[in-house]
Coordinates of C-alpha atoms in Angstrom, one line a residue:
Chain A
M18 CA 0.0 0.0 0.0
G19 CA 1.3 3.4 -0.9
K20 CA 0.8 4.3 -4.6
V21 CA 1.0 8.1 -5.1
V22 CA -0.6 9.7 -8.1
I23 CA 0.1 13.4 -8.6
T24 CA -2.1 14.9 -11.3
D25 CA -1.6 18.3 -12.9
V26 CA -0.6 20.0 -9.7
S27 CA 0.0 23.8 -10.0
R28 CA 1.0 26.1 -7.2
R29 CA 1.8 29.8 -7.6
F30 CA 3.2 32.2 -5.1
F31 CA 2.9 36.0 -5.2
M32 CA 6.1 38.0 -4.6
D33 CA 6.3 41.3 -2.7
D34 CA 6.2 43.3 -5.9
K35 CA 3.0 41.5 -6.9
T36 CA 4.7 39.4 -9.6
E37 CA 3.7 35.8 -9.8
F38 CA 6.0 32.9 -9.3
L39 CA 4.9 29.6 -10.6
A40 CA 6.5 27.1 -8.2
L41 CA 4.8 24.1 -9.8
D42 CA 3.3 24.1 -13.3
S43 CA 0.7 21.3 -13.9
L44 CA 3.1 18.7 -12.6
S45 CA 2.2 15.0 -12.9
L46 CA 4.0 12.1 -11.5
T47 CA 3.1 8.5 -10.4
I48 CA 5.1 6.8 -7.7
K49 CA 4.6 3.0 -7.3
D50 CA 4.0 1.1 -4.1
D51 CA 7.2 0.6 -2.1
E52 CA 9.3 2.7 -4.4
L53 CA 12.0 5.0 -3.2
V54 CA 12.0 8.1 -5.3
S55 CA 14.3 11.1 -4.9
L56 CA 13.4 14.6 -6.0
V57 CA 16.3 16.8 -7.0
G58 CA 16.6 20.1 -8.8
P59 CA 18.0 23.6 -8.6
S60 CA 17.0 25.6 -5.6
G61 CA 13.6 27.2 -6.0
C62 CA 12.3 24.4 -8.2
G63 CA 9.5 23.6 -5.8
K64 CA 10.8 20.3 -4.4
T65 CA 9.8 21.3 -0.9
T66 CA 6.5 22.8 -2.1
L67 CA 5.6 19.6 -3.9
L68 CA 6.5 17.6 -0.8
R69 CA 4.4 19.8 1.4
I70 CA 1.4 19.4 -1.0
I71 CA 1.8 15.6 -0.9
A72 CA 1.9 15.9 2.9
G73 CA -1.3 18.0 3.0
L74 CA 0.5 20.9 4.6
D75 CA 0.1 23.0 1.5
H76 CA -2.7 23.1 -1.0
P77 CA -2.3 23.2 -4.9
D78 CA -4.1 25.9 -6.8
S79 CA -5.2 23.2 -9.2
G80 CA -4.6 19.5 -9.6
S81 CA -4.7 16.8 -7.0
V82 CA -2.6 14.3 -5.1
S83 CA -3.9 10.9 -4.2
L84 CA -2.6 8.1 -2.1
D85 CA -4.0 4.7 -2.9
N86 CA -6.8 6.4 -4.7
I87 CA -7.8 8.6 -1.8
L88 CA -7.3 12.3 -2.2
I89 CA -4.9 14.1 0.2
T90 CA -6.4 17.4 1.3
K91 CA -5.0 17.8 4.8
P92 CA -2.2 16.4 7.0
G93 CA -2.9 13.1 8.6
P94 CA -1.3 9.8 9.9
R95 CA -1.5 8.1 6.5
V96 CA 1.6 10.1 5.5
G97 CA 4.7 10.3 7.6
M98 CA 7.1 13.2 7.4
V99 CA 10.7 13.6 8.4
F100 CA 11.6 17.3 8.4
Q101 CA 14.9 19.0 7.6
E102 CA 15.0 20.9 10.9
Y103 CA 14.9 19.1 14.2
S104 CA 11.3 18.5 14.8
L105 CA 11.3 16.3 17.9
F106 CA 9.2 17.7 20.7
P107 CA 11.8 18.9 23.3
W108 CA 9.4 18.4 26.2
R109 CA 9.0 14.6 25.6
N110 CA 11.6 12.0 26.0
I111 CA 12.5 9.7 23.1
L112 CA 10.0 7.0 24.0
D113 CA 7.1 9.6 24.3
N114 CA 8.2 11.3 21.0
V115 CA 8.2 8.0 19.1
A116 CA 4.9 7.0 20.8
F117 CA 3.2 10.3 20.0
G118 CA 1.4 9.2 16.8
L119 CA 0.1 6.1 18.6
E120 CA -1.1 8.2 21.5
M121 CA -3.1 10.3 19.0
K122 CA -4.7 7.0 17.8
K123 CA -5.6 6.3 21.4
T124 CA -3.5 3.2 21.6
G125 CA -3.2 2.0 25.2
R126 CA 0.0 3.0 27.1
K127 CA 1.5 -0.4 27.3
E128 CA 0.9 -1.2 23.7
R129 CA 2.2 2.1 22.4
Y130 CA 5.3 1.9 24.5
R131 CA 6.0 -1.6 23.3
Q132 CA 5.6 -0.5 19.6
A133 CA 7.6 2.6 20.1
Q134 CA 10.4 0.6 21.8
Y135 CA 10.5 -1.6 18.7
Y136 CA 11.1 1.3 16.4
I137 CA 13.6 2.9 18.8
D138 CA 15.5 -0.5 18.7
L139 CA 15.2 -0.5 14.9
V140 CA 17.1 2.8 14.6
G141 CA 19.7 1.7 17.1
L142 CA 18.9 4.0 20.0
T143 CA 17.8 1.5 22.6
S144 CA 20.0 3.0 25.4
F145 CA 18.6 6.5 24.8
T146 CA 14.9 5.5 25.2
F147 CA 14.5 7.8 28.3
C148 CA 16.7 10.7 27.2
Y149 CA 15.4 14.0 26.1
P150 CA 16.1 15.3 22.6
Y151 CA 18.7 17.9 23.8
E152 CA 20.8 15.0 25.1
L153 CA 21.2 13.6 21.5
S154 CA 23.4 14.5 18.6
G155 CA 22.0 15.7 15.3
G156 CA 22.2 12.3 13.6
M157 CA 20.5 10.6 16.6
R158 CA 17.7 13.2 16.5
Q159 CA 17.0 12.5 12.9
R160 CA 17.0 8.8 13.6
V161 CA 14.4 9.4 16.3
A162 CA 12.4 11.5 13.8
I163 CA 12.5 8.5 11.4
A164 CA 11.4 6.1 14.2
R165 CA 8.6 8.5 15.2
A166 CA 7.3 8.7 11.6
L167 CA 7.6 4.9 11.1
A168 CA 5.9 4.1 14.4
N169 CA 2.7 5.5 13.0
D170 CA 2.8 2.9 10.2
P171 CA 2.1 5.4 7.4
D172 CA 1.6 4.2 3.8
L173 CA 3.9 6.9 2.5
L174 CA 7.1 8.4 4.1
L175 CA 8.2 11.9 3.0
M176 CA 11.6 13.0 3.8
D177 CA 12.6 16.7 3.3
E178 CA 16.4 16.7 3.2
P179 CA 16.5 14.8 6.4
F180 CA 20.3 14.4 6.5
G181 CA 21.0 17.9 5.1
A182 CA 22.3 19.2 8.5
L183 CA 24.6 16.2 9.2
D184 CA 28.3 15.9 8.5
A185 CA 29.4 13.7 5.6
Q186 CA 30.4 10.7 7.6
T187 CA 27.1 10.6 9.7
R188 CA 25.2 11.2 6.4
N189 CA 26.6 8.1 4.7
T190 CA 25.8 6.0 7.8
M191 CA 22.2 7.3 7.9
Q192 CA 21.8 6.5 4.2
E193 CA 22.8 2.9 4.8
E194 CA 20.5 2.6 7.8
L195 CA 17.6 4.1 6.0
L196 CA 18.0 1.5 3.3
Q197 CA 18.2 -1.3 5.8
I198 CA 15.0 0.1 7.5
W199 CA 13.3 0.4 4.1
E200 CA 14.2 -3.2 3.2
K201 CA 12.6 -4.3 6.5
Q202 CA 9.6 -2.1 6.6
K203 CA 8.8 -1.7 2.8
K204 CA 7.3 1.7 2.5
T205 CA 6.9 4.1 -0.3
I206 CA 9.5 6.9 0.3
I207 CA 9.7 10.3 -1.4
F208 CA 13.0 11.9 -0.6
V209 CA 14.0 15.4 -1.3
T210 CA 17.7 16.1 -1.4
H211 CA 20.3 18.5 -2.7
S212 CA 23.0 15.8 -2.9
V213 CA 23.2 13.9 -6.1
D214 CA 25.3 11.3 -4.5
E215 CA 22.6 10.7 -1.9
A216 CA 19.9 10.4 -4.6
V217 CA 21.9 7.9 -6.7
Y218 CA 22.8 5.9 -3.6
L219 CA 19.3 5.6 -2.3
S220 CA 16.7 5.8 -5.1
D221 CA 14.9 3.5 -7.5
R222 CA 14.2 6.5 -9.5
I223 CA 15.4 10.1 -9.5
V224 CA 13.0 12.8 -10.5
V225 CA 14.8 15.9 -11.7
L226 CA 12.7 19.1 -11.5
S227 CA 13.2 22.3 -13.4
S228 CA 12.6 25.7 -11.8
D229 CA 10.4 28.6 -12.8
P230 CA 8.1 27.1 -13.7
G231 CA 8.5 23.9 -11.7
R232 CA 8.1 20.9 -13.9
V233 CA 9.4 17.4 -14.2
S234 CA 12.4 17.7 -16.4
T235 CA 13.7 14.1 -16.5
V236 CA 13.1 10.9 -14.7
I237 CA 16.2 8.7 -14.3
D238 CA 15.9 5.0 -13.4
V239 CA 18.7 3.7 -11.2
S240 CA 18.9 0.0 -11.7
I241 CA 22.2 -0.6 -9.9
P242 CA 21.6 -3.5 -7.4
R243 CA 22.0 -2.6 -3.7
P244 CA 24.2 -2.3 -1.8
R245 CA 25.6 0.3 -4.2
D246 CA 29.2 1.1 -4.4
R247 CA 29.7 4.8 -4.6
T248 CA 33.0 4.3 -6.5
S249 CA 31.7 2.0 -9.2
P250 CA 31.6 3.1 -12.9
E251 CA 27.8 2.7 -13.2
F252 CA 27.3 4.9 -10.0
A253 CA 29.7 7.5 -11.4
S254 CA 27.9 7.5 -14.8
I255 CA 24.4 8.1 -13.4
R256 CA 25.9 10.7 -11.1
R257 CA 27.4 12.5 -14.1
D258 CA 24.1 12.4 -16.0
V259 CA 22.2 13.9 -13.1
L260 CA 24.8 16.6 -12.4
R261 CA 24.9 17.5 -16.2
L262 CA 21.1 17.9 -16.1
L263 CA 21.2 20.1 -13.0
T264 CA 23.9 22.3 -14.5
L265 CA 21.8 22.8 -17.6
L266 CA 18.8 23.6 -15.5
D267 CA 20.6 26.0 -13.3
T268 CA 21.8 28.3 -16.1
T269 CA 18.3 29.6 -16.6
P270 CA 18.0 32.8 -14.6
G271 CA 15.7 31.9 -11.7
K272 CA 13.9 34.0 -9.2
I273 CA 14.3 33.3 -5.5
Chain B
M5 CA 33.2 24.8 42.2
H6 CA 32.6 23.9 45.8
D7 CA 35.1 26.6 46.9
K8 CA 33.5 29.2 44.7
R9 CA 30.0 28.5 46.2
K10 CA 31.5 28.8 49.7
I11 CA 33.0 32.2 48.8
N12 CA 29.7 33.4 47.4
W13 CA 28.0 32.4 50.6
L14 CA 30.6 34.4 52.5
Y15 CA 29.8 37.5 50.4
T16 CA 26.1 37.1 51.0
A17 CA 26.6 36.9 54.7
A18 CA 29.1 39.8 54.6
S19 CA 26.6 41.9 52.7
L20 CA 23.8 41.3 55.2
I21 CA 26.0 41.8 58.3
T22 CA 27.4 45.1 56.9
C23 CA 23.9 46.4 56.1
I24 CA 22.7 45.5 59.7
L25 CA 25.7 47.1 61.3
I26 CA 25.2 50.4 59.4
W27 CA 21.5 50.3 60.1
Q28 CA 22.2 49.8 63.8
A29 CA 24.8 52.5 64.0
V30 CA 22.6 55.0 62.1
A31 CA 19.5 54.2 64.2
V32 CA 21.3 54.5 67.6
Y33 CA 24.0 57.2 67.1
I34 CA 22.6 59.4 64.3
V35 CA 18.8 59.3 64.4
G36 CA 18.4 58.2 68.0
N37 CA 14.7 58.1 67.8
P38 CA 13.0 54.6 67.5
F39 CA 9.8 56.3 66.1
I40 CA 11.7 57.6 63.1
L41 CA 14.1 54.7 62.6
P42 CA 13.9 51.6 64.9
S43 CA 17.3 49.9 65.3
F44 CA 18.0 46.3 64.4
T45 CA 18.0 45.1 67.9
D46 CA 14.6 46.9 68.6
V47 CA 13.2 45.1 65.6
L48 CA 14.6 41.8 66.7
L49 CA 13.1 42.1 70.1
A50 CA 9.8 43.2 68.8
F51 CA 9.8 40.2 66.5
I52 CA 10.3 37.9 69.4
L53 CA 7.5 39.6 71.4
L54 CA 5.2 39.4 68.4
L55 CA 6.0 35.6 68.1
G56 CA 4.8 35.3 71.7
S57 CA 1.7 37.4 71.3
G58 CA 0.5 35.1 68.5
T59 CA -1.2 37.0 65.7
L60 CA 1.8 36.5 63.4
I61 CA 0.6 33.0 62.3
S62 CA -3.0 34.3 61.8
D63 CA -1.7 37.2 59.8
L64 CA 0.4 34.9 57.6
T65 CA -2.5 32.5 57.0
M66 CA -4.9 35.3 56.2
S67 CA -2.5 36.9 53.8
F68 CA -1.9 33.5 52.1
L69 CA -5.6 33.1 51.8
H70 CA -6.0 36.5 50.0
F71 CA -2.9 35.7 47.8
A72 CA -4.3 32.3 46.9
I73 CA -7.7 33.7 46.0
G74 CA -6.1 36.3 43.7
I75 CA -3.5 34.1 42.1
G76 CA -6.0 31.2 41.7
L77 CA -8.5 33.3 39.9
A78 CA -5.8 34.9 37.8
L79 CA -4.6 31.5 36.6
L80 CA -8.2 30.2 36.1
I81 CA -9.0 33.2 33.9
G82 CA -5.7 34.3 32.6
I83 CA -4.4 31.0 31.1
P84 CA -7.5 30.2 29.0
T85 CA -7.7 33.8 27.8
G86 CA -4.1 33.8 26.8
I87 CA -4.5 30.5 25.0
L88 CA -7.5 31.8 23.1
M89 CA -5.7 34.9 22.1
G90 CA -2.5 33.1 21.1
W91 CA -4.2 30.4 19.2
F92 CA -7.0 32.1 17.4
E93 CA -6.1 35.2 15.6
K94 CA -9.6 36.6 15.6
M95 CA -9.9 36.2 19.4
F96 CA -6.8 38.3 19.7
T97 CA -8.2 41.0 17.6
F98 CA -11.4 40.8 19.5
L99 CA -10.0 40.8 23.1
N100 CA -6.8 42.8 22.8
P101 CA -8.4 46.3 22.7
V102 CA -10.3 45.7 25.9
I103 CA -7.3 44.2 27.6
E104 CA -5.0 47.0 26.6
I105 CA -7.4 49.6 27.9
I106 CA -8.0 47.9 31.3
R107 CA -4.4 46.8 31.8
P108 CA -2.8 50.3 32.5
I109 CA -5.3 51.0 35.3
P110 CA -3.4 50.4 38.5
P111 CA -4.9 47.5 40.5
L112 CA -5.3 49.7 43.5
A113 CA -7.7 52.0 41.6
W114 CA -10.1 49.0 41.7
I115 CA -10.4 49.1 45.5
P116 CA -13.5 51.2 45.6
F117 CA -15.4 48.9 43.3
A118 CA -14.0 45.9 45.0
I119 CA -15.6 47.1 48.2
V120 CA -18.9 48.1 46.5
W121 CA -19.2 44.8 44.7
F122 CA -17.9 42.4 47.2
G123 CA -18.0 44.3 50.5
L124 CA -15.3 44.1 53.1
T125 CA -14.6 40.4 52.5
N126 CA -11.6 38.3 51.8
F127 CA -12.8 37.9 48.3
S128 CA -12.7 41.6 47.9
A129 CA -9.0 41.6 48.7
G130 CA -8.5 38.6 46.5
F131 CA -10.2 40.5 43.7
V132 CA -7.6 43.4 43.8
I133 CA -4.8 40.9 43.8
F134 CA -6.4 39.1 40.9
I135 CA -6.5 42.3 38.9
G136 CA -2.8 42.8 39.5
A137 CA -1.9 39.2 38.6
V138 CA -4.1 38.3 35.7
F139 CA -2.4 40.5 33.1
P140 CA 1.1 39.2 33.3
I141 CA -0.4 35.7 33.0
I142 CA -2.6 36.6 30.0
I143 CA 0.3 38.3 28.2
N144 CA 2.9 35.6 28.9
T145 CA 0.5 32.8 27.9
Y146 CA -0.4 34.7 24.8
T147 CA 3.3 35.3 23.9
G148 CA 4.1 31.6 24.5
F149 CA 1.3 30.5 22.3
S150 CA 2.1 32.9 19.5
N151 CA 5.8 31.9 19.4
I152 CA 5.4 28.2 19.0
P153 CA 7.7 27.0 16.3
K154 CA 5.6 26.1 13.3
I155 CA 7.6 22.9 12.8
F156 CA 6.2 21.4 16.0
V157 CA 2.6 22.1 15.0
E158 CA 3.2 20.6 11.5
A159 CA 5.1 17.6 13.0
G160 CA 2.1 17.1 15.3
Q161 CA -0.4 17.3 12.4
M162 CA 1.6 14.7 10.3
L163 CA 1.3 12.3 13.2
G164 CA -2.4 12.6 13.4
C165 CA -2.8 15.5 15.9
T166 CA -5.1 17.5 13.8
K167 CA -7.9 19.0 15.9
N168 CA -7.4 22.4 17.5
R169 CA -8.1 21.0 21.0
D170 CA -5.5 18.3 20.6
L171 CA -2.9 20.6 19.1
I172 CA -3.4 23.0 22.0
R173 CA -3.2 20.3 24.6
F174 CA -0.4 18.1 23.2
I175 CA 1.8 20.6 21.3
A176 CA 1.1 24.3 22.1
F177 CA 0.6 24.1 25.8
P178 CA 3.7 22.1 26.6
A179 CA 5.7 24.3 24.2
A180 CA 4.5 27.4 25.9
V181 CA 5.1 26.2 29.5
P182 CA 8.4 28.2 29.9
H183 CA 6.5 31.4 29.0
I184 CA 3.6 30.6 31.2
A185 CA 5.8 29.8 34.1
A186 CA 7.7 33.1 33.7
G187 CA 4.3 34.9 33.6
F188 CA 3.2 33.1 36.8
R189 CA 6.4 34.3 38.5
I190 CA 5.9 37.9 37.5
A191 CA 2.2 37.6 38.6
C192 CA 3.2 36.4 42.0
G193 CA 5.5 39.4 42.5
V194 CA 2.7 41.8 41.5
A195 CA 0.2 39.9 43.6
W196 CA 2.4 40.2 46.7
M197 CA 2.7 43.9 46.2
C198 CA -1.0 44.4 45.7
L199 CA -1.6 42.3 48.9
V200 CA -0.5 45.0 51.3
A201 CA -2.7 47.7 49.7
A202 CA -5.6 45.3 49.4
E203 CA -5.5 44.5 53.1
M204 CA -5.0 48.1 54.2
F205 CA -8.6 49.0 53.5
G206 CA -9.6 46.6 56.3
V207 CA -11.3 43.5 54.9
S208 CA -10.3 41.4 57.9
A209 CA -8.7 41.8 61.4
Y210 CA -5.7 39.9 60.2
G211 CA -3.1 40.0 57.4
L212 CA 0.4 41.2 57.0
G213 CA -0.7 44.3 55.1
H214 CA -3.4 45.0 57.5
K215 CA -1.0 44.8 60.5
I216 CA 1.3 47.4 59.0
W217 CA -1.5 49.9 58.9
W218 CA -2.7 48.8 62.3
Y219 CA 0.6 49.3 64.0
Y220 CA 1.1 52.6 62.2
H221 CA -2.1 53.9 63.9
L222 CA -0.7 52.7 67.2
H223 CA 2.5 54.6 66.4
Q224 CA 4.4 51.3 66.9
M225 CA 6.9 51.9 64.1
T226 CA 9.1 49.0 65.3
N227 CA 6.3 46.5 64.6
V228 CA 5.6 48.2 61.3
L229 CA 9.2 47.4 60.3
V230 CA 9.0 43.8 61.6
Y231 CA 6.0 43.2 59.3
M232 CA 7.7 44.9 56.4
L233 CA 10.7 42.6 56.8
I234 CA 8.4 39.6 57.0
L235 CA 6.7 40.6 53.7
G236 CA 10.1 40.8 52.1
I237 CA 11.4 37.5 53.4
V238 CA 8.2 35.6 52.7
G239 CA 8.0 37.0 49.2
L240 CA 11.5 35.9 48.6
A241 CA 10.8 32.4 50.0
V242 CA 7.8 31.9 47.7
D243 CA 9.8 33.0 44.7
A244 CA 12.7 30.7 45.6
L245 CA 10.4 27.8 46.2
F246 CA 8.7 28.3 42.9
R247 CA 12.0 28.6 41.0
F248 CA 13.3 25.4 42.7
Y249 CA 10.1 23.5 41.7
I250 CA 10.1 24.8 38.1
R251 CA 13.8 23.9 37.6
R252 CA 13.2 20.4 39.0
S253 CA 10.0 19.3 37.2
L254 CA 8.4 21.5 34.5
L255 CA 11.6 22.6 32.7
R256 CA 13.8 19.5 32.9
W257 CA 13.6 19.3 29.1
Q258 CA 14.6 22.9 28.6
T259 CA 18.1 22.4 29.8
G260 CA 20.5 22.9 26.9
E261 CA 17.8 24.4 24.7
V262 CA 18.7 27.9 23.5
H263 CA 16.0 30.4 24.4

């Protein structure tokens, strides 16, 4: 479960000088069940806007997004989200953060703690169960955020540059862990990133967006079997393709 | 670390002792009139005598009753009002003009109406204290609620916390607790100041503020000073107790957060 159909989604913003900015221009995209898709593109191409619309946090001016044939109009537990900034609730310890979604579903205390503990173990933070977010490093916090989103058992997981604030080393480790979790949990994942390397390493498909207006420029299939070797020729070749596309797209003078 | 603390304690003690010595010297050798300025030893003696005569406990209890009525009402009305104003923009626009007009009126200006409405009762004193305490609570609650990082609300919504009631209860309120606690602390200070004035107009035969006025009429300025010092020390103790409690329980999570 977790097929996403994006149909003719447009979203415009008005700038301070009353000029219009077309962040998304009748964009259509279908994402298969259990697929891991990355969105890349020059800054201002509407990656985050698209993700927020899929989440139900923003609304398209026209077009629609559906998940398993049910329209998404407002945020809800069917879709999980891992934000770029630290979004853990600082007043709750790790266990209560991860159990939050289950608490909203009125799951009993014992059951929700049991399930939350499972996901905390899954992201390797067993010994931090009763810590508060401020006691954790950036990478650990994002792991908790992933556990918190997964504990709600969403059909679709959205990730908005979740590892953007982490150092290169931690980033690589987190990517490996995400793939391991994805193998175990089998979810549809839409992953926004600035890093081409990250996109090639993780994705089944890479969707390259153009900016002003925001459209799907190219979709690239990544058929390299996992685990992928970042230094292999196939990896480098796909990387080069994506980078070339991005360079081309970036030369068009864009507005902020 | 331990040594530094010890030295700090020494400074505190030195400060108090110096102050007392100067006070004693000025009272005895320069002023020489206990009606104008009672000396430290006069005050100490009067305090011991007052302990024996026994109204001190009744005064404290009565003052705490007035304080509790005022602060209790202020929390009961101030927190929900602040929440409504901070969460619903229309409620802010609707309520803010009224609040901004009433707020600058000094609480003591309400005394005549307090008497007309509630008579010379404990509630009447509580009402004046309430007026003083409610605004800091409203404003801090409101500020706390309007400064909640959007990311927390959105993260909550994505996890199925979508109703206003749930968002307030599970996201906004806990996030605003530091602000609300700060407002409560300011309110306690204002309430304590209003207490003296509220009791001076004679709602009851006891109370710390009432006794100050009472001993003034009896020209027993030493006793007036005893009660003034008690007001200072009890006020300090209440604040210290509150800070201790807040640090230990409510704000444990805030350690290390930048605010």
